[in-house]
Amino acid sequence: MRHRLTTATATLLLLCGPAAAGCGGEADPDRVGVVLPLLTSPFWEAYNDDIPKQAAKAGVRILPTVNSNNQPGKQITDIDNLLAQEVKGLVVSPVDSAAVGPGLNAARRAHVPVVAVDVAPDRGKVAIVVRADNRAFGVKACRSLGRAVRRGTVVQIQGDLASVNGRDRTAAFDRCMARHYPDIKVLDIPAAWQAERAAAGLEALYSAHPGIKGIYLQAGGVYLAPTLHTLQSHHALAPVGRRGHITIVSNDGIPQELAAIRKGLIDATVSQPANLYAVYAMRYIKQAMAEKPFKPGPTRHDSTIVRLPGGNLEDQLPAPLVTRANVDNRSLWGNQV
């Protein structure tokens, strides 16, 4: 009889695990849920791949990542589902800066700390935001395009203006252009982080304005391929230094952008630090779950924590401009993937 009980207990442990819920034990007290905005971009694919590695290094136990498919409503459902699983921390990359508010409020009611990654929420409280200075993205793109083009027409393929990232990049780019390069006319394509909208918008604009001299891609991860394809279809994809070259500056720093810089197909990109997003998302959620506070000021990793207008803190990680001169630098995350 004792042998039968021992065997049954061993079998139950094998099936359930020592900390599995619903098998007579308690759930893992430190599980963290990670919510992605989308997985149709090499940038977010790289971040998603890096999360388990950085979680292991930080000693954070995570559930499988959840993809919200660029749908604000689904993201709220994803957050609610993770809270129902009694996670003790959440790492969320908001699809929509305002629409994520109810999910953040639900987490706060459940006393579950949240670290926001890449996009700062307009509403709701988080422990900290891990993000780069997106206004600097727009300024760097403006300066690069402005110096190369000087006068004529350029196209700005915008991100989602419901996201603070899209708004910051657009506002900074527009202000910089108006102030420093008044002889450049900017035409906008509101593409909302969607490749098909970028392709359709650029096709229409190029057909109407074949003299376009420059293009700013607010998200190379989703806009690079359709942009190059559209220009190629119009026989307008001349390399850097060749007659008819259209100056292209992008954001993200994905390997495909770095390859395009090496080939002379695009001129520059701002390397948004996907690897550092994963690193500090995991470190900060562990700190938040331990109820250790964050403070504004310089960090030890070449960034600054600032207080946003809504009261949340944000660690603004460095995002260097990548050109032909430094594209082979091994410190760039796109060269490490």
mmCIF file of C-alpha atoms in Angstrom:
data_model
loop_
_atom_site.group_PDB
_atom_site.id
_atom_site.type_symbol
_atom_site.label_atom_id
_atom_site.label_comp_id
_atom_site.label_asym_id
_atom_site.label_seq_id
_atom_site.Cartn_x
_atom_site.Cartn_y
_atom_site.Cartn_z
ATOM 1 C CA MET A 1 0.000 0.000 0.000
ATOM 2 C CA ARG A 2 2.855 2.363 0.923
ATOM 3 C CA HIS A 3 4.509 1.590 -2.456
ATOM 4 C CA ARG A 4 1.289 2.434 -4.295
ATOM 5 C CA LEU A 5 0.962 5.785 -2.480
ATOM 6 C CA THR A 6 4.585 6.694 -3.185
ATOM 7 C CA THR A 7 4.170 5.874 -6.867
ATOM 8 C CA ALA A 8 0.950 7.913 -7.088
ATOM 9 C CA THR A 9 2.604 10.906 -5.398
ATOM 10 C CA ALA A 10 5.573 10.746 -7.757
ATOM 11 C CA THR A 11 3.261 10.554 -10.769
ATOM 12 C CA LEU A 12 1.269 13.570 -9.556
ATOM 13 C CA LEU A 13 4.460 15.588 -9.126
ATOM 14 C CA LEU A 14 5.604 14.694 -12.618
ATOM 15 C CA LEU A 15 2.274 15.742 -14.127
ATOM 16 C CA CYS A 16 1.770 18.905 -12.123
ATOM 17 C CA GLY A 17 5.187 20.087 -11.066
ATOM 18 C CA PRO A 18 5.915 21.250 -7.543
ATOM 19 C CA ALA A 19 4.392 24.709 -8.048
ATOM 20 C CA ALA A 20 1.595 24.116 -10.543
ATOM 21 C CA ALA A 21 -1.811 25.603 -9.893
ATOM 22 C CA GLY A 22 -4.814 23.311 -9.678
ATOM 23 C CA CYS A 23 -2.832 20.310 -8.415
ATOM 24 C CA GLY A 24 -3.030 20.964 -4.723
ATOM 25 C CA GLY A 25 -0.072 23.377 -4.664
ATOM 26 C CA GLU A 26 0.333 27.140 -4.957
ATOM 27 C CA ALA A 27 1.084 28.969 -8.177
ATOM 28 C CA ASP A 28 4.619 30.227 -8.793
ATOM 29 C CA PRO A 29 4.626 33.463 -6.781
ATOM 30 C CA ASP A 30 6.979 35.356 -9.113
ATOM 31 C CA ARG A 31 5.570 34.762 -12.591
ATOM 32 C CA VAL A 32 5.664 37.694 -15.002
ATOM 33 C CA GLY A 33 3.510 38.227 -18.079
ATOM 34 C CA VAL A 34 4.995 39.894 -21.168
ATOM 35 C CA VAL A 35 2.656 41.543 -23.683
ATOM 36 C CA LEU A 36 3.915 42.445 -27.173
ATOM 37 C CA PRO A 37 2.196 44.929 -29.498
ATOM 38 C CA LEU A 38 2.832 42.893 -32.670
ATOM 39 C CA LEU A 39 5.162 40.369 -34.247
ATOM 40 C CA THR A 40 5.118 41.484 -37.878
ATOM 41 C CA SER A 41 8.346 43.477 -37.544
ATOM 42 C CA PRO A 42 11.930 42.176 -37.255
ATOM 43 C CA PHE A 43 12.366 44.683 -34.423
ATOM 44 C CA TRP A 44 9.680 43.056 -32.283
ATOM 45 C CA GLU A 45 10.786 39.583 -33.337
ATOM 46 C CA ALA A 46 14.278 40.391 -32.022
ATOM 47 C CA TYR A 47 12.868 41.758 -28.759
ATOM 48 C CA ASN A 48 10.640 38.702 -28.362
ATOM 49 C CA ASP A 49 13.573 36.348 -28.938
ATOM 50 C CA ASP A 50 15.704 38.183 -26.394
ATOM 51 C CA ILE A 51 13.129 38.275 -23.588
ATOM 52 C CA PRO A 52 13.627 34.658 -22.367
ATOM 53 C CA LYS A 53 17.421 35.086 -22.343
ATOM 54 C CA GLN A 54 17.300 38.325 -20.383
ATOM 55 C CA ALA A 55 14.654 36.952 -18.019
ATOM 56 C CA ALA A 56 16.956 34.032 -17.209
ATOM 57 C CA LYS A 57 19.882 36.392 -16.593
ATOM 58 C CA ALA A 58 17.771 38.587 -14.305
ATOM 59 C CA GLY A 59 16.269 35.624 -12.457
ATOM 60 C CA VAL A 60 12.727 36.434 -13.575
ATOM 61 C CA ARG A 61 10.217 33.648 -14.289
ATOM 62 C CA ILE A 62 8.072 34.562 -17.289
ATOM 63 C CA LEU A 63 5.049 33.050 -18.959
ATOM 64 C CA PRO A 64 5.098 32.650 -22.771
ATOM 65 C CA THR A 65 4.913 36.080 -24.386
ATOM 66 C CA VAL A 66 1.520 37.267 -25.650
ATOM 67 C CA ASN A 67 1.061 39.006 -29.021
ATOM 68 C CA SER A 68 -1.699 41.636 -29.176
ATOM 69 C CA ASN A 69 -1.594 41.745 -33.006
ATOM 70 C CA ASN A 70 -1.614 45.563 -33.055
ATOM 71 C CA GLN A 71 -5.158 45.594 -31.609
ATOM 72 C CA PRO A 72 -5.750 47.832 -28.550
ATOM 73 C CA GLY A 73 -8.851 45.895 -27.502
ATOM 74 C CA LYS A 74 -7.059 42.557 -27.658
ATOM 75 C CA GLN A 75 -4.231 44.018 -25.583
ATOM 76 C CA ILE A 76 -6.650 44.821 -22.746
ATOM 77 C CA THR A 77 -7.999 41.271 -22.940
ATOM 78 C CA ASP A 78 -4.437 39.923 -22.886
ATOM 79 C CA ILE A 79 -3.661 41.922 -19.749
ATOM 80 C CA ASP A 80 -6.889 40.770 -18.053
ATOM 81 C CA ASN A 81 -6.093 37.141 -18.903
ATOM 82 C CA LEU A 82 -2.621 37.410 -17.397
ATOM 83 C CA LEU A 83 -3.992 39.037 -14.249
ATOM 84 C CA ALA A 84 -6.471 36.150 -13.982
ATOM 85 C CA GLN A 85 -3.452 33.827 -13.934
ATOM 86 C CA GLU A 86 -2.240 35.743 -10.863
ATOM 87 C CA VAL A 87 0.985 37.033 -12.350
ATOM 88 C CA LYS A 88 2.990 39.185 -9.984
ATOM 89 C CA GLY A 89 4.379 41.518 -12.633
ATOM 90 C CA LEU A 90 3.604 42.692 -16.169
ATOM 91 C CA VAL A 91 5.822 43.979 -18.958
ATOM 92 C CA VAL A 92 3.627 45.697 -21.543
ATOM 93 C CA SER A 93 4.430 47.414 -24.840
ATOM 94 C CA PRO A 94 1.288 49.494 -25.464
ATOM 95 C CA VAL A 95 -0.349 49.384 -28.888
ATOM 96 C CA ASP A 96 -2.189 52.635 -28.146
ATOM 97 C CA SER A 97 -0.905 55.083 -25.532
ATOM 98 C CA ALA A 98 -4.392 56.053 -24.351
ATOM 99 C CA ALA A 99 -6.323 52.810 -24.906
ATOM 100 C CA VAL A 100 -3.968 50.817 -22.663
ATOM 101 C CA GLY A 101 -5.205 52.811 -19.649
ATOM 102 C CA PRO A 102 -7.944 50.364 -18.499
ATOM 103 C CA GLY A 103 -5.463 47.492 -18.535
ATOM 104 C CA LEU A 104 -2.983 49.450 -16.425
ATOM 105 C CA ASN A 105 -5.765 50.417 -14.014
ATOM 106 C CA ALA A 106 -6.767 46.758 -13.679
ATOM 107 C CA ALA A 107 -3.164 45.854 -12.864
ATOM 108 C CA ARG A 108 -3.007 48.604 -10.274
ATOM 109 C CA ARG A 109 -6.190 47.350 -8.591
ATOM 110 C CA ALA A 110 -4.627 43.896 -8.448
ATOM 111 C CA HIS A 111 -1.422 45.400 -6.961
ATOM 112 C CA VAL A 112 0.587 44.089 -9.921
ATOM 113 C CA PRO A 113 3.449 46.400 -10.995
ATOM 114 C CA VAL A 114 3.841 47.171 -14.694
ATOM 115 C CA VAL A 115 6.908 48.105 -16.713
ATOM 116 C CA ALA A 116 6.015 49.727 -20.051
ATOM 117 C CA VAL A 117 8.419 49.126 -22.937
ATOM 118 C CA ASP A 118 8.962 51.251 -26.062
ATOM 119 C CA VAL A 119 5.714 53.234 -25.715
ATOM 120 C CA ALA A 120 4.778 55.449 -22.783
ATOM 121 C CA PRO A 121 1.111 55.353 -21.745
ATOM 122 C CA ASP A 122 -0.943 58.546 -21.813
ATOM 123 C CA ARG A 123 -3.179 57.169 -19.062
ATOM 124 C CA GLY A 124 -2.516 54.815 -16.191
ATOM 125 C CA LYS A 125 0.295 54.297 -13.724
ATOM 126 C CA VAL A 126 3.397 52.190 -14.390
ATOM 127 C CA ALA A 127 6.477 51.540 -12.286
ATOM 128 C CA ILE A 128 8.725 52.847 -15.079
ATOM 129 C CA VAL A 129 8.861 53.176 -18.868
ATOM 130 C CA VAL A 130 11.797 51.688 -20.786
ATOM 131 C CA ARG A 131 12.128 53.731 -23.937
ATOM 132 C CA ALA A 132 14.432 55.814 -26.091
ATOM 133 C CA ASP A 133 13.924 59.533 -26.696
ATOM 134 C CA ASN A 134 11.620 59.389 -29.713
ATOM 135 C CA ARG A 135 11.769 63.123 -30.275
ATOM 136 C CA ALA A 136 15.488 62.683 -30.877
ATOM 137 C CA PHE A 137 14.598 60.105 -33.550
ATOM 138 C CA GLY A 138 12.676 62.741 -35.490
ATOM 139 C CA VAL A 139 15.413 65.359 -35.085
ATOM 140 C CA LYS A 140 18.169 62.983 -36.229
ATOM 141 C CA ALA A 141 16.135 61.984 -39.285
ATOM 142 C CA CYS A 142 15.407 65.633 -40.070
ATOM 143 C CA ARG A 143 19.066 66.642 -39.825
ATOM 144 C CA SER A 144 20.236 63.733 -41.977
ATOM 145 C CA LEU A 145 17.633 64.356 -44.674
ATOM 146 C CA GLY A 146 17.952 68.135 -44.520
ATOM 147 C CA ARG A 147 21.707 68.160 -45.016
ATOM 148 C CA ALA A 148 21.418 65.819 -47.998
ATOM 149 C CA VAL A 149 18.346 67.293 -49.716
ATOM 150 C CA ARG A 150 18.455 71.042 -48.911
ATOM 151 C CA ARG A 151 15.436 71.859 -51.097
ATOM 152 C CA GLY A 152 12.630 69.909 -52.732
ATOM 153 C CA THR A 153 10.084 67.335 -51.550
ATOM 154 C CA VAL A 154 10.498 64.600 -48.941
ATOM 155 C CA VAL A 155 8.044 62.006 -47.665
ATOM 156 C CA GLN A 156 7.464 61.127 -44.023
ATOM 157 C CA ILE A 157 5.950 57.661 -43.517
ATOM 158 C CA GLN A 158 4.454 58.130 -40.081
ATOM 159 C CA GLY A 159 3.771 55.659 -37.332
ATOM 160 C CA ASP A 160 0.469 55.370 -35.506
ATOM 161 C CA LEU A 161 -0.453 58.805 -34.175
ATOM 162 C CA ALA A 162 -2.456 57.096 -31.421
ATOM 163 C CA SER A 163 0.963 56.081 -30.081
ATOM 164 C CA VAL A 164 3.164 58.613 -28.324
ATOM 165 C CA ASN A 165 6.046 57.290 -30.434
ATOM 166 C CA GLY A 166 4.337 58.230 -33.682
ATOM 167 C CA ARG A 167 3.368 61.618 -32.296
ATOM 168 C CA ASP A 168 6.834 62.387 -30.902
ATOM 169 C CA ARG A 169 8.688 61.397 -34.073
ATOM 170 C CA THR A 170 6.308 63.347 -36.279
ATOM 171 C CA ALA A 171 6.235 66.489 -34.138
ATOM 172 C CA ALA A 172 10.018 66.614 -33.760
ATOM 173 C CA PHE A 173 10.634 65.973 -37.465
ATOM 174 C CA ASP A 174 8.108 68.605 -38.549
ATOM 175 C CA ARG A 175 9.423 71.276 -36.154
ATOM 176 C CA CYS A 176 13.020 70.647 -37.160
ATOM 177 C CA MET A 177 12.196 70.797 -40.871
ATOM 178 C CA ALA A 178 10.181 74.008 -40.520
ATOM 179 C CA ARG A 179 12.910 75.695 -38.488
ATOM 180 C CA HIS A 180 16.077 74.594 -40.264
ATOM 181 C CA TYR A 181 15.051 73.572 -43.794
ATOM 182 C CA PRO A 182 12.221 75.857 -44.962
ATOM 183 C CA ASP A 183 12.932 75.022 -48.620
ATOM 184 C CA ILE A 184 11.936 71.385 -48.067
ATOM 185 C CA LYS A 185 8.283 70.406 -48.463
ATOM 186 C CA VAL A 186 7.149 67.440 -46.354
ATOM 187 C CA LEU A 187 4.401 65.072 -47.542
ATOM 188 C CA ASP A 188 2.959 62.717 -44.912
ATOM 189 C CA ILE A 189 1.780 59.115 -45.177
ATOM 190 C CA PRO A 190 -0.153 58.078 -42.006
ATOM 191 C CA ALA A 191 0.706 54.380 -42.151
ATOM 192 C CA ALA A 192 -0.043 53.367 -38.502
ATOM 193 C CA TRP A 193 2.864 50.859 -38.375
ATOM 194 C CA GLN A 194 1.268 48.874 -41.250
ATOM 195 C CA ALA A 195 3.387 47.832 -44.234
ATOM 196 C CA GLU A 196 0.494 47.717 -46.685
ATOM 197 C CA ARG A 197 -0.554 51.274 -45.842
ATOM 198 C CA ALA A 198 3.028 52.456 -46.282
ATOM 199 C CA ALA A 199 3.249 50.751 -49.679
ATOM 200 C CA ALA A 200 -0.085 52.133 -50.921
ATOM 201 C CA GLY A 201 0.667 55.631 -49.663
ATOM 202 C CA LEU A 202 4.139 55.767 -51.182
ATOM 203 C CA GLU A 203 2.875 54.394 -54.496
ATOM 204 C CA ALA A 204 0.264 57.154 -54.684
ATOM 205 C CA LEU A 205 2.661 59.926 -53.638
ATOM 206 C CA TYR A 206 5.473 58.847 -55.930
ATOM 207 C CA SER A 207 3.120 58.637 -58.885
ATOM 208 C CA ALA A 208 1.963 62.202 -58.176
ATOM 209 C CA HIS A 209 5.394 63.564 -57.174
ATOM 210 C CA PRO A 210 8.113 61.647 -59.098
ATOM 211 C CA GLY A 211 10.668 64.259 -58.038
ATOM 212 C CA ILE A 212 10.709 63.119 -54.393
ATOM 213 C CA LYS A 213 14.229 63.594 -53.002
ATOM 214 C CA GLY A 214 14.006 61.970 -49.568
ATOM 215 C CA ILE A 215 11.994 59.610 -47.378
ATOM 216 C CA TYR A 216 11.798 59.278 -43.590
ATOM 217 C CA LEU A 217 10.661 55.856 -42.377
ATOM 218 C CA GLN A 218 9.430 56.077 -38.787
ATOM 219 C CA ALA A 219 9.626 52.281 -38.485
ATOM 220 C CA GLY A 220 12.089 50.453 -40.689
ATOM 221 C CA GLY A 221 10.922 47.154 -39.296
ATOM 222 C CA VAL A 222 7.641 47.428 -41.194
ATOM 223 C CA TYR A 223 8.327 50.164 -43.768
ATOM 224 C CA LEU A 224 11.739 49.268 -45.221
ATOM 225 C CA ALA A 225 10.695 46.386 -47.469
ATOM 226 C CA PRO A 226 7.618 48.078 -49.009
ATOM 227 C CA THR A 227 9.580 51.300 -49.536
ATOM 228 C CA LEU A 228 12.427 49.609 -51.387
ATOM 229 C CA HIS A 229 9.979 47.513 -53.405
ATOM 230 C CA THR A 230 7.930 50.552 -54.435
ATOM 231 C CA LEU A 231 10.995 52.552 -55.492
ATOM 232 C CA GLN A 232 12.378 49.580 -57.388
ATOM 233 C CA SER A 233 9.097 49.202 -59.284
ATOM 234 C CA HIS A 234 9.506 52.820 -60.443
ATOM 235 C CA HIS A 235 13.197 52.296 -61.328
ATOM 236 C CA ALA A 236 14.024 54.848 -58.639
ATOM 237 C CA LEU A 237 16.213 52.776 -56.332
ATOM 238 C CA ALA A 238 19.600 54.287 -57.187
ATOM 239 C CA PRO A 239 22.423 53.633 -54.679
ATOM 240 C CA VAL A 240 24.104 56.390 -52.673
ATOM 241 C CA GLY A 241 26.353 58.448 -54.939
ATOM 242 C CA ARG A 242 24.464 57.596 -58.119
ATOM 243 C CA ARG A 243 22.357 60.081 -60.021
ATOM 244 C CA GLY A 244 18.729 59.998 -58.923
ATOM 245 C CA HIS A 245 19.461 58.571 -55.467
ATOM 246 C CA ILE A 246 16.606 59.221 -53.031
ATOM 247 C CA THR A 247 17.940 59.870 -49.528
ATOM 248 C CA ILE A 248 16.301 57.483 -47.034
ATOM 249 C CA VAL A 249 16.592 57.721 -43.262
ATOM 250 C CA SER A 250 14.893 55.140 -41.071
ATOM 251 C CA ASN A 251 14.255 54.170 -37.437
ATOM 252 C CA ASP A 252 14.789 50.808 -35.701
ATOM 253 C CA GLY A 253 18.280 49.477 -36.503
ATOM 254 C CA ILE A 254 17.166 46.034 -37.670
ATOM 255 C CA PRO A 255 19.735 43.862 -39.515
ATOM 256 C CA GLN A 256 17.932 44.492 -42.815
ATOM 257 C CA GLU A 257 18.425 48.254 -42.433
ATOM 258 C CA LEU A 258 22.119 47.803 -41.686
ATOM 259 C CA ALA A 259 22.455 45.605 -44.783
ATOM 260 C CA ALA A 260 20.678 48.262 -46.855
ATOM 261 C CA ILE A 261 23.100 50.919 -45.572
ATOM 262 C CA ARG A 262 26.058 48.747 -46.596
ATOM 263 C CA LYS A 263 24.575 48.368 -50.083
ATOM 264 C CA GLY A 264 23.919 52.098 -50.350
ATOM 265 C CA LEU A 265 20.158 51.619 -50.671
ATOM 266 C CA ILE A 266 19.426 53.765 -47.622
ATOM 267 C CA ASP A 267 21.553 56.420 -45.978
ATOM 268 C CA ALA A 268 20.990 56.055 -42.229
ATOM 269 C CA THR A 269 18.863 54.662 -39.443
ATOM 270 C CA VAL A 270 18.406 55.392 -35.752
ATOM 271 C CA SER A 271 19.180 52.200 -33.842
ATOM 272 C CA GLN A 272 16.352 51.745 -31.361
ATOM 273 C CA PRO A 273 17.860 49.456 -28.694
ATOM 274 C CA ALA A 274 15.738 46.287 -28.832
ATOM 275 C CA ASN A 275 18.359 44.378 -26.830
ATOM 276 C CA LEU A 276 18.468 46.979 -24.055
ATOM 277 C CA TYR A 277 14.675 47.095 -23.955
ATOM 278 C CA ALA A 278 14.683 43.401 -23.040
ATOM 279 C CA VAL A 279 17.544 43.804 -20.558
ATOM 280 C CA TYR A 280 16.001 46.635 -18.559
ATOM 281 C CA ALA A 281 12.434 45.394 -18.863
ATOM 282 C CA MET A 282 13.474 42.298 -16.936
ATOM 283 C CA ARG A 283 15.703 44.094 -14.438
ATOM 284 C CA TYR A 284 13.100 46.744 -13.721
ATOM 285 C CA ILE A 285 10.152 44.388 -13.318
ATOM 286 C CA LYS A 286 12.183 42.390 -10.800
ATOM 287 C CA GLN A 287 12.974 45.612 -8.933
ATOM 288 C CA ALA A 288 9.331 46.731 -9.092
ATOM 289 C CA MET A 289 8.066 43.398 -7.715
ATOM 290 C CA ALA A 290 10.518 43.806 -4.833
ATOM 291 C CA GLU A 291 8.965 47.270 -4.234
ATOM 292 C CA LYS A 292 12.298 49.027 -4.797
ATOM 293 C CA PRO A 293 11.699 52.622 -5.946
ATOM 294 C CA PHE A 294 13.036 54.323 -9.072
ATOM 295 C CA LYS A 295 14.402 57.869 -9.051
ATOM 296 C CA PRO A 296 14.930 60.512 -11.750
ATOM 297 C CA GLY A 297 18.494 61.245 -12.791
ATOM 298 C CA PRO A 298 21.470 59.729 -14.638
ATOM 299 C CA THR A 299 21.840 55.942 -14.628
ATOM 300 C CA ARG A 300 24.959 53.800 -14.724
ATOM 301 C CA HIS A 301 24.162 52.622 -18.258
ATOM 302 C CA ASP A 302 24.515 55.865 -20.234
ATOM 303 C CA SER A 303 20.906 56.998 -19.966
ATOM 304 C CA THR A 304 18.743 59.300 -17.895
ATOM 305 C CA ILE A 305 15.534 58.594 -15.987
ATOM 306 C CA VAL A 306 13.111 61.484 -16.466
ATOM 307 C CA ARG A 307 9.664 62.255 -15.101
ATOM 308 C CA LEU A 308 7.006 62.448 -17.800
ATOM 309 C CA PRO A 309 4.203 65.052 -17.755
ATOM 310 C CA GLY A 310 1.712 62.450 -16.508
ATOM 311 C CA GLY A 311 3.931 61.551 -13.556
ATOM 312 C CA ASN A 312 5.424 58.258 -14.767
ATOM 313 C CA LEU A 313 9.189 57.808 -14.846
ATOM 314 C CA GLU A 314 10.978 56.908 -18.081
ATOM 315 C CA ASP A 315 14.468 55.522 -18.637
ATOM 316 C CA GLN A 316 15.525 57.101 -21.929
ATOM 317 C CA LEU A 317 18.039 54.663 -23.376
ATOM 318 C CA PRO A 318 20.586 55.777 -25.988
ATOM 319 C CA ALA A 319 19.683 55.331 -29.674
ATOM 320 C CA PRO A 320 22.622 56.144 -31.975
ATOM 321 C CA LEU A 321 22.413 57.286 -35.593
ATOM 322 C CA VAL A 322 23.860 54.617 -37.892
ATOM 323 C CA THR A 323 25.486 55.565 -41.200
ATOM 324 C CA ARG A 324 28.011 54.003 -43.559
ATOM 325 C CA ALA A 325 30.723 55.214 -41.181
ATOM 326 C CA ASN A 326 29.646 53.100 -38.175
ATOM 327 C CA VAL A 327 27.342 50.443 -39.631
ATOM 328 C CA ASP A 328 29.788 47.631 -38.800
ATOM 329 C CA ASN A 329 30.091 48.573 -35.124
ATOM 330 C CA ARG A 330 29.584 45.364 -33.140
ATOM 331 C CA SER A 331 27.864 47.232 -30.299
ATOM 332 C CA LEU A 332 24.802 47.796 -32.510
ATOM 333 C CA TRP A 333 22.108 45.271 -31.627
ATOM 334 C CA GLY A 334 21.373 44.689 -35.321
ATOM 335 C CA ASN A 335 24.898 43.311 -35.693
ATOM 336 C CA GLN A 336 24.418 40.903 -32.781
ATOM 337 C CA VAL A 337 21.285 39.112 -33.960
#
